[in-house]
mmCIF file of C-alpha atoms in Angstrom:
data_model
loop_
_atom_site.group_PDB
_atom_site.id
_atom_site.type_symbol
_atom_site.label_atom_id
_atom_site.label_comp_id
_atom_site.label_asym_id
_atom_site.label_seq_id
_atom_site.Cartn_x
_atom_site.Cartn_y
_atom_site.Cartn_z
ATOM 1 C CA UNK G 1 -21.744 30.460 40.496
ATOM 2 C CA UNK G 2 -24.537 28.798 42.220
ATOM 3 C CA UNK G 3 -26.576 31.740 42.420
ATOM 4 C CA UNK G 4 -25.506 32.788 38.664
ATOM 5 C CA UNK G 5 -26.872 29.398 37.191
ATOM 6 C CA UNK G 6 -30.466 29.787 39.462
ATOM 7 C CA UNK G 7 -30.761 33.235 38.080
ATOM 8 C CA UNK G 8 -30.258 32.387 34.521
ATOM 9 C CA UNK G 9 -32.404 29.204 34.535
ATOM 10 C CA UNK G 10 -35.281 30.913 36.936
ATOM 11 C CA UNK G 11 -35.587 34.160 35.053
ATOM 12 C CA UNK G 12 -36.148 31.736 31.839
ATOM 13 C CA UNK G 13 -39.402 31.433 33.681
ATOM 14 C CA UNK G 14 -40.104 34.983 33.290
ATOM 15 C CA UNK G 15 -39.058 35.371 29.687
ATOM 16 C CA UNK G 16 -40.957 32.030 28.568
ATOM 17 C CA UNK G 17 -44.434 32.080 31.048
ATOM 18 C CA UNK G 18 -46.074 30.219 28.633
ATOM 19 C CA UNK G 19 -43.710 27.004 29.929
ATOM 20 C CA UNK G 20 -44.663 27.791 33.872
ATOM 21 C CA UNK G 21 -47.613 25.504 33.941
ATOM 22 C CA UNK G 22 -45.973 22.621 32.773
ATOM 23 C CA UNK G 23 -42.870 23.272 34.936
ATOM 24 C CA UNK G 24 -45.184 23.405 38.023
ATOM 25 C CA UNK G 25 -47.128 20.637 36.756
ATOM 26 C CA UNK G 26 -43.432 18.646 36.685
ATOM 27 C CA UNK G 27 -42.271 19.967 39.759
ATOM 28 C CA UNK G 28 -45.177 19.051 42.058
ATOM 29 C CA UNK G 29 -46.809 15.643 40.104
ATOM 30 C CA UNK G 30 -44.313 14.025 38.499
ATOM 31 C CA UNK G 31 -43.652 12.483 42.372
ATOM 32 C CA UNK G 32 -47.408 10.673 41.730
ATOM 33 C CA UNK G 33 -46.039 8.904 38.606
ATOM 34 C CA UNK G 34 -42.631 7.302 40.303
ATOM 35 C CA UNK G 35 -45.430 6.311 43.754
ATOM 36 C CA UNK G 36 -47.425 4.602 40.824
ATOM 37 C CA UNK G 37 -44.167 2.753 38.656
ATOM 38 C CA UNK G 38 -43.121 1.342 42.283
ATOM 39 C CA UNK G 39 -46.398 -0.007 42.843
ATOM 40 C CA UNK G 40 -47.015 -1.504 40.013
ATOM 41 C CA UNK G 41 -43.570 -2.622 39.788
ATOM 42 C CA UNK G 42 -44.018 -4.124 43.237
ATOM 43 C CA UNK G 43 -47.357 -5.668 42.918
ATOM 44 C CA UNK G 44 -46.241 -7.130 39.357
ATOM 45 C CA UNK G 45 -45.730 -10.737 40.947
ATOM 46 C CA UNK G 46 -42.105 -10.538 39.264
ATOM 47 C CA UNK G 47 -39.065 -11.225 42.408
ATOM 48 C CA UNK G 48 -36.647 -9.286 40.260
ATOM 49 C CA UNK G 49 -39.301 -6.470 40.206
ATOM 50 C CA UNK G 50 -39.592 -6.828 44.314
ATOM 51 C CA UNK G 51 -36.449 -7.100 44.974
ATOM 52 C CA UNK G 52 -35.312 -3.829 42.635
ATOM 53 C CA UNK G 53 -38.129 -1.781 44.969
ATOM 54 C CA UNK G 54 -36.826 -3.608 48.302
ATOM 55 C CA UNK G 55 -33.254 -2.248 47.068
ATOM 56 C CA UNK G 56 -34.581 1.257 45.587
ATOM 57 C CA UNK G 57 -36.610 1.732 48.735
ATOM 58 C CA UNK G 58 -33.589 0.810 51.441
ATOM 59 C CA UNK G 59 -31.666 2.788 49.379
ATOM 60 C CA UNK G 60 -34.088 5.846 49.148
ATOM 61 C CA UNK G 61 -33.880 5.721 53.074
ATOM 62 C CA UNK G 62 -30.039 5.636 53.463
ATOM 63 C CA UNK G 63 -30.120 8.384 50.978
ATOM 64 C CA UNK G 64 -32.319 10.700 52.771
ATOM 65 C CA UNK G 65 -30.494 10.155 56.173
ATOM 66 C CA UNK G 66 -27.472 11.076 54.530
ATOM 67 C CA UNK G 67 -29.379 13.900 52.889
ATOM 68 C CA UNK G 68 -31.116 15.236 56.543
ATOM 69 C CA UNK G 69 -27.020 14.928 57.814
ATOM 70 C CA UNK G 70 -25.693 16.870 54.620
ATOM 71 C CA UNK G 71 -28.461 19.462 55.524
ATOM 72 C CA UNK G 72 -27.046 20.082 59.363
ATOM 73 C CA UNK G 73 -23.629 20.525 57.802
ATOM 74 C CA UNK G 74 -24.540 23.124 54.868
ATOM 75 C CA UNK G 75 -27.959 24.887 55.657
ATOM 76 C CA UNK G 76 -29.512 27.094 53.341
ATOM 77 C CA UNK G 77 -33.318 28.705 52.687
ATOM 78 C CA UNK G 78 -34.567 28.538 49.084
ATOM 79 C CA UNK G 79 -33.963 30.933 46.886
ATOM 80 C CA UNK G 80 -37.120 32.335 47.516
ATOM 81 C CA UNK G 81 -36.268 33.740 50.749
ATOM 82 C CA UNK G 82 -32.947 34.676 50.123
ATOM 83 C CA UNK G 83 -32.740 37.134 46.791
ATOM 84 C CA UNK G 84 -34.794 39.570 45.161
ATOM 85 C CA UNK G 85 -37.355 39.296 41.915
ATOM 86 C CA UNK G 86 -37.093 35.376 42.309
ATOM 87 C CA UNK G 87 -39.816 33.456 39.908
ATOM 88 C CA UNK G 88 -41.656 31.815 42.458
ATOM 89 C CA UNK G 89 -44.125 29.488 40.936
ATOM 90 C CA UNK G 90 -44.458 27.015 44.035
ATOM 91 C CA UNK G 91 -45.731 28.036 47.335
ATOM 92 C CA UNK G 92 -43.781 26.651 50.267
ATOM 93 C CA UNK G 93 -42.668 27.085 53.241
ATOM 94 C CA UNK G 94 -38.989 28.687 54.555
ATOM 95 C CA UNK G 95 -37.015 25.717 55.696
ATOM 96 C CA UNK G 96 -33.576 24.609 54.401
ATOM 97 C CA UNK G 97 -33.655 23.271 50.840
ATOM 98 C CA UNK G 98 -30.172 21.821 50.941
ATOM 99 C CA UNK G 99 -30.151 18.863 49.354
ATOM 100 C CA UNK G 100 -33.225 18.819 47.704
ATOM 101 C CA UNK G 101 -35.310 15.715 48.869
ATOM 102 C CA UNK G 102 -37.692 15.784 45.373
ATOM 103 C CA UNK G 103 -33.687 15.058 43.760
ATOM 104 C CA UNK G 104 -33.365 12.516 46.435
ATOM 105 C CA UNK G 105 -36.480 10.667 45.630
ATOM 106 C CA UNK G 106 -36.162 10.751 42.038
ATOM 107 C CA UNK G 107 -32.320 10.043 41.222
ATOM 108 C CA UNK G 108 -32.615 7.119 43.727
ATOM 109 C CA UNK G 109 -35.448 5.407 42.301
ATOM 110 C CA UNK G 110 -34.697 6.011 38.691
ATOM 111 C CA UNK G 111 -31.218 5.067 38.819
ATOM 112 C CA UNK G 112 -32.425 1.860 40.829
ATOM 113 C CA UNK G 113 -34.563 1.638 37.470
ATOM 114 C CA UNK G 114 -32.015 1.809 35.588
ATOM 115 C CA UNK G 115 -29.342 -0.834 36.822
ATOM 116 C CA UNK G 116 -31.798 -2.946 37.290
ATOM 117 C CA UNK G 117 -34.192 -3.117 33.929
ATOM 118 C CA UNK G 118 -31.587 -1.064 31.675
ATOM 119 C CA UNK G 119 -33.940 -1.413 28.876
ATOM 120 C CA UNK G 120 -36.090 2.255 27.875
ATOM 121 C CA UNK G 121 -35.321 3.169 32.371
ATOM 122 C CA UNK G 122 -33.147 6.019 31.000
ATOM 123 C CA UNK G 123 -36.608 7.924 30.778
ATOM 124 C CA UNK G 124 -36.902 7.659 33.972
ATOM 125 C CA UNK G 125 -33.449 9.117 34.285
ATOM 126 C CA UNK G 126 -34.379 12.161 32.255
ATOM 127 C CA UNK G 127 -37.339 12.622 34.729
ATOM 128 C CA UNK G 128 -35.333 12.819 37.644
ATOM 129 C CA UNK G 129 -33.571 15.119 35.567
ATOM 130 C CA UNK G 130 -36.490 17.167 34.153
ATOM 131 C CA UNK G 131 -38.113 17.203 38.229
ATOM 132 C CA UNK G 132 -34.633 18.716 39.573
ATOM 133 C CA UNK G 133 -34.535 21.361 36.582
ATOM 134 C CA UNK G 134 -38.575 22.430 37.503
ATOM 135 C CA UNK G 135 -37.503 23.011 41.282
ATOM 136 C CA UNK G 136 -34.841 25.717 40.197
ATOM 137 C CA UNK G 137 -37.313 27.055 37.242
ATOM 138 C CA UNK G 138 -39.984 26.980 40.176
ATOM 139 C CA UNK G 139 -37.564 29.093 42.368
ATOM 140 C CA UNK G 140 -37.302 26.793 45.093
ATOM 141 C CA UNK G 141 -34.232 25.247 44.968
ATOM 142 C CA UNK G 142 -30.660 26.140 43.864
ATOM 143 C CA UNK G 143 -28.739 23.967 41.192
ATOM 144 C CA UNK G 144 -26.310 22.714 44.291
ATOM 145 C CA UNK G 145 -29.170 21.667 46.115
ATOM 146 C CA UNK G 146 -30.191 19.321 43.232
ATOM 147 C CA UNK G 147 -27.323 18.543 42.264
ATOM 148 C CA UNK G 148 -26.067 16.862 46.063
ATOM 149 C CA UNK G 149 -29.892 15.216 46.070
ATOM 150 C CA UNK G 150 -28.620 13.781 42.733
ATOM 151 C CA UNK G 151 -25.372 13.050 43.906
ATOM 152 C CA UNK G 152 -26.729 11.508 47.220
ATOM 153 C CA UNK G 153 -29.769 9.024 45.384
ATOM 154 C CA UNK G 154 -27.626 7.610 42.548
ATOM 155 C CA UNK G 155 -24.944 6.887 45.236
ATOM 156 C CA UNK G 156 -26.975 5.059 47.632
ATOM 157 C CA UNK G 157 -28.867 3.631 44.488
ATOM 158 C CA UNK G 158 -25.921 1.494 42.888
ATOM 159 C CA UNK G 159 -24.606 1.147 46.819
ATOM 160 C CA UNK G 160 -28.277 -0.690 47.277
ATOM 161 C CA UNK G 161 -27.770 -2.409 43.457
ATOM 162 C CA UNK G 162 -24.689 -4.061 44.357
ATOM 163 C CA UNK G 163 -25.470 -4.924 48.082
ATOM 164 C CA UNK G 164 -29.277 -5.663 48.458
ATOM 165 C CA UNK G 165 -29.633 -8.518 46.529
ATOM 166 C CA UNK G 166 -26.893 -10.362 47.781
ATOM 167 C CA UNK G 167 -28.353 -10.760 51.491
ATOM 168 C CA UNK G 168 -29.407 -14.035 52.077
ATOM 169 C CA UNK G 169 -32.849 -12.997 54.179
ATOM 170 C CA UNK G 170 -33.845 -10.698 51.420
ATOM 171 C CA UNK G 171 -32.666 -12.873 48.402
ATOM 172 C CA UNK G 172 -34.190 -16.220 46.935
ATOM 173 C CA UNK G 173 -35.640 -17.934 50.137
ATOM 174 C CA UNK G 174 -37.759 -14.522 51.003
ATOM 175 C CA UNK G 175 -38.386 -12.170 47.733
ATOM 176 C CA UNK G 176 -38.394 -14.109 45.077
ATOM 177 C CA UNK G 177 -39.013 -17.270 46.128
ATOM 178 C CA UNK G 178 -42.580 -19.460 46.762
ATOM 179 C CA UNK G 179 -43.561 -17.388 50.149
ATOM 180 C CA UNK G 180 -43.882 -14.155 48.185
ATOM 181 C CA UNK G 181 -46.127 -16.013 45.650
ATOM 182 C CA UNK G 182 -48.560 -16.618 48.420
ATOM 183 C CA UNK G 183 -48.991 -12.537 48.879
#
């Protein structure tokens, strides 16, 4: 089944080429506009700002430890290296794209968006979800691969939501409170 869905959603690539540009262009740069939200949400001089990228950031670590242990349990090359007549649009090299880490990155941040701000961070949501499509479309990554990065980064995202703000070093005294003004 896994190899079913890649096939029909990467060969899409080969009926509609007109769409590969902008799937490559999603696939490789949409990581630039997330670095540039968490900056400017951490440099916004907001605590509830900092302390949502304290918590997305933890939580983006946790996540990709879990994600590096995942990957020693299940290994698998991309898709790439593995079948025939693939749609490759992103040069890479063979390592083991189980989960994907792009998924990871994305689904942990935006969902840390998301139960944070709630207001118009759905978008972000629907990146995360547009990224992990462009990896398969790109040939680089299965579906399970991005869906277990998904899986993994809005796990560890609400786990971070509900438990980062509520230690005391990290919470009023520290973050949001008259030494981080000074910064």
């Amino acid at each position: 089944m896994n190899i079913k869905l890649f096939r029909m959603i990467n060969d899409t690539g080969k009926e509609f080429e007109a769409f590969n540009p902008i799937i490559v262009f999603i696939a490789n740069n949409a990581i630039y506009l997330l670095a540039a939200a968490v900056l400017i949400y951490l440099f916004s001089r907001k605590p509830e700002n900092r302390m949502m990228i304290v918590s997305g950031l933890v939580s983006l670590i946790l996540a990709e430890v879990a994600g590096k242990i995942a990957g020693m349990f299940h290994s698998n090359h991309q898709p790439f290296a593995t079948l025939e007549n693939v749609n490759q649009l992103i040069e890479m090299e063979v390592n083991n794209s189980f989960p994907s880490d792009h998924s990871i990155i994305f689904f942990t941040m935006a969902v840390t968006f998301w139960l944070f701000k709630r207001k118009h961070t759905y978008l972000w949501i629907l990146l995360a979800g547009m990224v992990g499509f462009s990896r398969i479309w790109a040939g680089v990554h299965y579906p399970a691969d991005i869906l277990v990065g998904a899986l993994l980064g809005s796990g560890f995202a609400y786990l971070g939501y509900r438990l980062i703000p509520n230690i005391d070093m990290l919470n009023k005294n520290k973050l949001t409170g008259k030494e981080m003004k000074n910064l």
